[in-house]
Amino acid sequence: MDDGGSFDGLMGELDYSMFIVTATDGDERQGCLVGFAGQTSIDPSRFLVCLSEKNRTTRLAARLDHLAVHFVPASADPLAELFGGTTGDDHDKFADCAWRPGPHGLPILDECRNWFVGRVLERLDLGDHVGHLLEPEVASHGETGPEFSFHRAKRIDPGHEA
């Protein structure tokens, strides 16, 4: 029987890669640091990215057909801080980083050499997060190396409370 804290403690021991998801409708651009994400299928290729109900990126993503998922390099502390510790409700995060328009006009972050754009196949209510099941369409594998991890992200004060 779980004492109420055992599961949280167990999950707190995990150290997995963090991602930045970016979105645009052509007028508005948003992005956020994401910890709940992962590949769900090899054939066909599928990836699930979970966005907090509280952030602006989720509200924009709810009406989009495509999202960009960036693998955050271990050396990108300021970028992770920007997308994890700043809210898009009152700040244009893209004014503070280098990016370019990618497939479907999605913002592609220059500092993240590894990224993919996926078509949203399904949205799932997952409690305090919305899951977006993606079918990868375009990918860039520009470098190999360590990724920015969950344990490093824990020190970032969230732009929105968790």
Coordinates of N, CA and C in Angstrom, one line a residue:
M1 N 0.8 -1.2 0.0 CA 0.0 0.0 0.0 C 0.9 1.2 0.0
D2 N 0.5 2.2 -0.8 CA 1.3 3.4 -1.0 C 1.0 4.4 0.2
D3 N 2.0 4.9 0.8 CA 1.7 5.8 2.0 C 1.5 7.3 1.5
G4 N 1.3 7.5 0.2 CA 1.0 8.8 -0.3 C 2.2 9.6 -0.8
G5 N 3.4 9.2 -0.3 CA 4.6 9.9 -0.7 C 5.6 9.0 -1.4
S6 N 5.3 7.7 -1.3 CA 6.3 6.7 -1.9 C 6.3 6.8 -3.4
F7 N 5.2 7.0 -4.0 CA 5.2 7.1 -5.5 C 5.9 8.3 -5.9
D8 N 5.6 9.5 -5.3 CA 6.3 10.7 -5.6 C 7.8 10.6 -5.4
G9 N 8.2 10.0 -4.3 CA 9.6 9.8 -4.0 C 10.3 8.9 -5.1
L10 N 9.6 7.9 -5.5 CA 10.1 7.0 -6.5 C 10.3 7.7 -7.8
M11 N 9.3 8.5 -8.2 CA 9.4 9.3 -9.5 C 10.4 10.3 -9.4
G12 N 10.6 10.9 -8.2 CA 11.7 11.9 -8.0 C 13.1 11.4 -8.2
E13 N 13.3 10.1 -8.2 CA 14.6 9.5 -8.4 C 14.9 9.4 -9.9
L14 N 13.9 9.4 -10.7 CA 14.2 9.3 -12.2 C 14.9 10.5 -12.7
D15 N 15.7 10.4 -13.7 CA 16.4 11.5 -14.3 C 16.4 11.3 -15.8
Y16 N 15.4 11.9 -16.4 CA 15.2 11.8 -17.8 C 15.3 13.1 -18.5
S17 N 15.4 13.0 -19.8 CA 15.6 14.2 -20.6 C 14.4 15.2 -20.6
M18 N 14.7 16.4 -20.7 CA 13.7 17.5 -20.8 C 13.7 17.9 -22.3
F19 N 12.5 18.4 -22.7 CA 12.3 18.9 -24.0 C 11.7 20.3 -24.0
I20 N 11.8 21.0 -25.1 CA 11.1 22.3 -25.3 C 10.2 22.0 -26.4
V21 N 8.9 22.3 -26.2 CA 7.9 22.2 -27.3 C 7.5 23.7 -27.7
T22 N 7.5 23.9 -29.0 CA 7.1 25.2 -29.6 C 5.9 25.0 -30.4
A23 N 5.1 26.1 -30.5 CA 3.9 26.1 -31.2 C 3.6 27.5 -31.8
T24 N 2.9 27.5 -33.0 CA 2.5 28.8 -33.5 C 1.2 28.6 -34.4
D25 N 0.4 29.6 -34.4 CA -0.8 29.6 -35.3 C -0.5 30.6 -36.4
G26 N 0.7 31.2 -36.5 CA 1.0 32.2 -37.5 C 1.0 33.6 -37.0
D27 N 0.2 33.8 -35.9 CA 0.2 35.1 -35.3 C 0.9 35.1 -33.9
E28 N 0.6 34.0 -33.2 CA 1.2 33.9 -31.8 C 2.2 32.7 -31.8
R29 N 3.3 32.9 -31.0 CA 4.3 31.9 -30.8 C 4.4 31.6 -29.3
Q30 N 4.4 30.3 -29.0 CA 4.6 29.9 -27.6 C 5.5 28.7 -27.5
G31 N 6.1 28.5 -26.3 CA 6.9 27.4 -26.1 C 7.1 27.1 -24.6
C32 N 7.4 25.9 -24.2 CA 7.5 25.6 -22.8 C 8.5 24.4 -22.6
L33 N 9.1 24.3 -21.5 CA 9.9 23.2 -21.1 C 9.0 22.0 -20.6
V34 N 9.3 20.8 -21.1 CA 8.4 19.7 -20.9 C 9.3 18.5 -20.3
G35 N 8.8 17.9 -19.2 CA 9.4 16.8 -18.6 C 8.7 15.5 -18.9
F36 N 7.4 15.5 -19.2 CA 6.6 14.3 -19.4 C 6.5 14.1 -20.9
A37 N 7.3 13.3 -21.4 CA 7.3 13.0 -22.9 C 8.1 11.7 -23.2
G38 N 7.8 11.1 -24.3 CA 8.6 9.9 -24.7 C 8.0 9.2 -25.9
Q39 N 8.8 8.4 -26.5 CA 8.4 7.6 -27.6 C 7.4 6.5 -27.1
T40 N 6.3 6.3 -27.9 CA 5.3 5.4 -27.5 C 5.2 4.2 -28.5
S41 N 5.8 4.3 -29.7 CA 5.8 3.3 -30.7 C 6.9 3.4 -31.7
I42 N 7.4 2.2 -32.1 CA 8.5 2.2 -33.1 C 8.0 2.2 -34.5
D43 N 7.0 1.3 -34.7 CA 6.4 1.2 -36.1 C 4.9 1.0 -35.9
P44 N 4.2 2.1 -36.2 CA 4.6 3.4 -36.7 C 5.2 4.2 -35.6
S45 N 6.1 5.2 -36.0 CA 6.7 6.1 -35.1 C 5.7 7.0 -34.4
R46 N 5.7 7.0 -33.1 CA 4.8 7.9 -32.3 C 5.6 8.4 -31.1
F47 N 5.2 9.6 -30.7 CA 5.8 10.3 -29.5 C 4.7 11.0 -28.8
L48 N 4.7 10.9 -27.4 CA 3.7 11.5 -26.6 C 4.4 12.7 -25.9
V49 N 3.8 13.9 -26.0 CA 4.3 15.0 -25.3 C 3.2 15.5 -24.4
C50 N 3.4 15.8 -23.1 CA 2.4 16.1 -22.2 C 2.6 17.6 -21.7
L51 N 1.6 18.4 -22.0 CA 1.7 19.9 -21.6 C 0.8 20.2 -20.4
S52 N 1.4 20.9 -19.5 CA 0.6 21.3 -18.3 C -0.6 22.1 -18.7
E53 N -1.8 21.8 -18.1 CA -3.0 22.6 -18.4 C -2.8 24.1 -18.0
K54 N -1.9 24.4 -17.2 CA -1.7 25.8 -16.7 C -1.0 26.7 -17.7
N55 N -0.3 26.2 -18.7 CA 0.5 27.2 -19.4 C -0.1 27.5 -20.8
R56 N 0.4 28.7 -21.3 CA -0.2 29.3 -22.5 C 0.1 28.4 -23.7
T57 N 1.2 27.7 -23.7 CA 1.5 26.8 -24.8 C 0.4 25.8 -25.0
T58 N -0.1 25.3 -24.0 CA -1.1 24.3 -24.0 C -2.4 24.8 -24.7
R59 N -2.7 26.0 -24.3 CA -3.9 26.7 -24.9 C -3.8 26.9 -26.4
L60 N -2.6 27.3 -26.8 CA -2.3 27.4 -28.2 C -2.3 26.1 -28.9
A61 N -1.6 25.1 -28.3 CA -1.5 23.8 -29.0 C -2.8 23.1 -29.1
A62 N -3.8 23.4 -28.3 CA -5.1 22.8 -28.4 C -5.8 23.0 -29.8
R63 N -5.4 24.0 -30.5 CA -6.0 24.3 -31.8 C -5.1 24.1 -33.0
L64 N -3.9 23.5 -32.8 CA -2.9 23.3 -33.8 C -2.9 21.8 -34.3
D65 N -2.4 21.7 -35.5 CA -2.2 20.3 -36.1 C -0.8 19.8 -36.0
H66 N 0.2 20.7 -35.7 CA 1.6 20.3 -35.6 C 2.3 21.0 -34.4
L67 N 3.2 20.3 -33.8 CA 4.1 20.9 -32.7 C 5.5 20.5 -33.0
A68 N 6.4 21.4 -32.6 CA 7.9 21.1 -32.7 C 8.4 20.7 -31.3
V69 N 9.2 19.6 -31.3 CA 9.7 19.1 -30.0 C 11.3 19.2 -30.1
H70 N 11.9 19.9 -29.2 CA 13.3 20.1 -29.2 C 14.0 19.3 -28.1
F71 N 15.1 18.7 -28.4 CA 15.9 18.0 -27.4 C 16.9 19.0 -26.9
V72 N 16.8 19.3 -25.6 CA 17.6 20.4 -25.0 C 19.0 19.9 -24.6
P73 N 20.0 20.5 -25.2 CA 21.4 20.0 -24.8 C 21.7 20.3 -23.4
A74 N 22.6 19.5 -22.8 CA 23.0 19.7 -21.4 C 23.6 21.1 -21.2
S75 N 24.2 21.7 -22.2 CA 24.8 23.0 -22.1 C 23.8 24.2 -22.2
A76 N 22.6 23.9 -22.3 CA 21.6 25.0 -22.6 C 20.8 25.5 -21.4
D77 N 21.5 25.6 -20.2 CA 20.8 26.1 -19.0 C 20.0 27.3 -19.2
P78 N 20.5 28.4 -19.8 CA 19.7 29.6 -20.0 C 18.5 29.4 -20.8
L79 N 18.6 28.6 -21.8 CA 17.4 28.3 -22.7 C 16.4 27.5 -21.9
A80 N 16.8 26.5 -21.1 CA 15.8 25.8 -20.3 C 15.2 26.7 -19.3
E81 N 16.0 27.6 -18.7 CA 15.4 28.5 -17.7 C 14.4 29.5 -18.4
L82 N 14.7 29.9 -19.6 CA 13.8 30.8 -20.3 C 12.4 30.1 -20.5
F83 N 12.5 28.9 -21.1 CA 11.2 28.2 -21.4 C 10.6 27.5 -20.3
G84 N 11.3 27.3 -19.2 CA 10.7 26.7 -18.0 C 10.4 27.6 -16.9
G85 N 11.0 28.8 -16.8 CA 10.8 29.7 -15.7 C 10.2 31.0 -16.1
T86 N 9.8 31.2 -17.3 CA 9.1 32.4 -17.8 C 7.8 32.0 -18.4
T87 N 6.7 32.7 -18.1 CA 5.4 32.5 -18.7 C 5.2 33.3 -20.0
G88 N 4.6 32.6 -20.9 CA 4.3 33.3 -22.2 C 3.1 34.2 -22.0
D89 N 2.4 34.2 -20.9 CA 1.3 35.1 -20.6 C 1.7 36.6 -20.7
D90 N 2.9 36.8 -20.2 CA 3.4 38.2 -20.2 C 4.8 38.5 -20.7
H91 N 5.3 37.5 -21.4 CA 6.7 37.7 -22.0 C 6.8 36.9 -23.3
D92 N 7.5 37.6 -24.3 CA 7.8 36.9 -25.5 C 9.1 36.2 -25.4
K93 N 9.1 34.9 -25.1 CA 10.3 34.2 -24.9 C 11.2 34.2 -26.1
F94 N 10.6 34.2 -27.3 CA 11.3 34.1 -28.6 C 12.1 35.4 -28.8
A95 N 11.8 36.5 -28.1 CA 12.6 37.7 -28.3 C 14.0 37.6 -27.6
D96 N 14.1 36.5 -26.7 CA 15.3 36.3 -25.9 C 16.1 35.1 -26.3
C97 N 15.9 34.6 -27.5 CA 16.7 33.5 -28.0 C 16.7 33.5 -29.5
A98 N 17.7 32.7 -30.1 CA 17.8 32.6 -31.5 C 16.9 31.5 -32.0
W99 N 16.1 31.8 -33.0 CA 15.2 30.8 -33.6 C 15.0 31.1 -35.1
R100 N 14.4 30.2 -35.8 CA 14.0 30.4 -37.2 C 12.7 29.7 -37.5
P101 N 12.0 30.1 -38.5 CA 10.7 29.4 -38.8 C 11.1 28.0 -39.4
G102 N 10.4 27.0 -39.0 CA 10.6 25.7 -39.6 C 9.4 25.2 -40.3
P103 N 9.3 23.9 -40.4 CA 8.1 23.3 -41.0 C 6.8 23.8 -40.4
H104 N 5.8 24.1 -41.2 CA 4.5 24.6 -40.8 C 4.7 25.9 -40.0
G105 N 5.8 26.6 -40.2 CA 6.0 27.9 -39.6 C 6.4 27.8 -38.1
L106 N 6.6 26.6 -37.6 CA 6.9 26.4 -36.2 C 8.3 26.9 -35.8
P107 N 8.4 27.6 -34.7 CA 9.7 28.1 -34.2 C 10.7 26.9 -34.0
I108 N 11.8 27.0 -34.6 CA 12.9 26.0 -34.4 C 14.0 26.7 -33.6
L109 N 14.4 26.3 -32.5 CA 15.4 26.9 -31.6 C 16.8 26.6 -32.1
D110 N 17.6 27.6 -32.4 CA 18.9 27.4 -33.0 C 19.8 26.6 -32.0
E111 N 19.6 26.8 -30.7 CA 20.5 26.1 -29.8 C 20.2 24.6 -29.7
C112 N 19.1 24.2 -30.1 CA 18.7 22.8 -30.1 C 18.9 22.2 -31.5
R113 N 20.0 21.5 -31.7 CA 20.3 20.9 -33.0 C 19.5 19.7 -33.3
N114 N 18.9 19.0 -32.2 CA 18.1 17.9 -32.4 C 16.6 18.2 -32.1
W115 N 15.8 18.0 -33.1 CA 14.4 18.4 -33.0 C 13.6 17.6 -34.0
F116 N 12.2 17.6 -33.8 CA 11.3 17.1 -34.8 C 10.0 17.8 -34.7
V117 N 9.3 17.8 -35.9 CA 8.0 18.3 -36.0 C 7.1 17.1 -36.1
G118 N 6.0 17.1 -35.4 CA 5.0 16.0 -35.4 C 3.6 16.5 -35.6
R119 N 2.9 15.7 -36.4 CA 1.4 16.0 -36.6 C 0.7 15.4 -35.4
V120 N -0.2 16.2 -34.8 CA -1.0 15.8 -33.7 C -2.1 14.8 -34.2
L121 N -2.0 13.6 -33.7 CA -3.0 12.5 -34.0 C -4.1 12.5 -33.0
E122 N -3.8 12.8 -31.8 CA -4.8 12.7 -30.7 C -4.4 13.5 -29.5
R123 N -5.4 14.0 -28.8 CA -5.1 14.7 -27.5 C -5.8 13.9 -26.4
L124 N -5.1 13.8 -25.3 CA -5.6 13.0 -24.2 C -5.6 13.8 -22.9
D125 N -6.7 13.7 -22.2 CA -6.8 14.3 -20.8 C -6.0 13.3 -19.9
L126 N -4.9 13.8 -19.3 CA -4.1 13.0 -18.5 C -4.0 13.6 -17.1
G127 N -5.0 14.1 -16.6 CA -5.0 14.7 -15.2 C -4.7 16.2 -15.4
D128 N -3.5 16.6 -14.8 CA -3.2 18.1 -14.9 C -2.3 18.4 -16.1
H129 N -2.3 17.4 -17.0 CA -1.6 17.6 -18.3 C -2.4 17.1 -19.5
V130 N -2.2 17.7 -20.6 CA -2.8 17.2 -21.9 C -1.8 16.5 -22.7
G131 N -2.0 15.3 -23.0 CA -1.1 14.5 -23.9 C -1.4 14.8 -25.3
H132 N -0.4 15.0 -26.1 CA -0.5 15.2 -27.5 C 0.3 14.0 -28.2
L133 N -0.4 13.1 -28.8 CA 0.2 12.0 -29.5 C 0.7 12.5 -30.9
L134 N 2.0 12.4 -31.1 CA 2.5 13.0 -32.4 C 3.0 11.9 -33.3
E135 N 2.8 12.2 -34.6 CA 3.4 11.4 -35.7 C 4.5 12.2 -36.3
P136 N 5.8 11.8 -36.0 CA 6.9 12.7 -36.5 C 6.9 12.7 -38.0
E137 N 7.0 14.0 -38.6 CA 7.0 14.2 -40.0 C 8.4 14.6 -40.5
V138 N 9.1 15.5 -39.8 CA 10.4 16.0 -40.1 C 11.3 16.0 -38.9
A139 N 12.5 15.6 -39.0 CA 13.4 15.5 -37.9 C 14.8 16.0 -38.3
S140 N 15.5 16.5 -37.3 CA 16.9 17.0 -37.5 C 17.7 16.3 -36.3
H141 N 18.7 15.6 -36.7 CA 19.6 15.0 -35.7 C 21.0 15.6 -35.9
G142 N 21.2 16.8 -35.4 CA 22.4 17.6 -35.7 C 23.6 17.3 -34.8
E143 N 23.4 16.7 -33.6 CA 24.6 16.4 -32.8 C 24.2 15.3 -31.8
T144 N 25.3 14.7 -31.2 CA 25.1 13.7 -30.2 C 25.8 14.2 -28.9
G145 N 25.1 13.9 -27.8 CA 25.7 14.3 -26.5 C 24.6 14.3 -25.5
P146 N 25.0 14.7 -24.3 CA 24.1 14.6 -23.1 C 23.0 15.7 -23.3
E147 N 21.8 15.3 -22.8 CA 20.6 16.2 -22.8 C 20.4 16.9 -21.4
F148 N 19.7 18.0 -21.4 CA 19.4 18.7 -20.2 C 18.4 17.7 -19.4
S149 N 18.7 17.5 -18.1 CA 18.0 16.5 -17.4 C 16.9 17.1 -16.4
F150 N 16.0 16.2 -16.0 CA 15.0 16.5 -15.1 C 15.6 17.0 -13.7
H151 N 16.6 16.4 -13.2 CA 17.2 16.8 -11.9 C 17.7 18.3 -12.0
R152 N 18.3 18.6 -13.2 CA 18.7 20.0 -13.4 C 17.5 21.0 -13.5
A153 N 16.5 20.5 -14.1 CA 15.3 21.3 -14.3 C 14.6 21.6 -13.0
K154 N 14.7 20.7 -12.0 CA 14.0 20.9 -10.7 C 14.4 22.2 -10.0
R155 N 15.5 22.8 -10.3 CA 15.9 24.0 -9.7 C 15.3 25.3 -10.3
I156 N 14.6 25.1 -11.5 CA 14.0 26.2 -12.2 C 12.6 26.5 -11.5
D157 N 12.4 27.8 -11.1 CA 11.1 28.2 -10.6 C 10.2 28.3 -11.8
P158 N 9.1 27.5 -11.8 CA 8.2 27.5 -13.0 C 7.5 28.8 -13.2
G159 N 7.3 29.1 -14.5 CA 6.6 30.3 -14.9 C 5.2 30.3 -14.4
H160 N 4.6 29.1 -14.4 CA 3.3 28.8 -13.8 C 3.5 27.8 -12.7
E161 N 2.8 27.9 -11.6 CA 2.9 26.9 -10.6 C 2.5 25.5 -11.1
A162 N 3.2 24.5 -10.6 CA 2.9 23.1 -11.1 C 1.6 22.6 -10.6

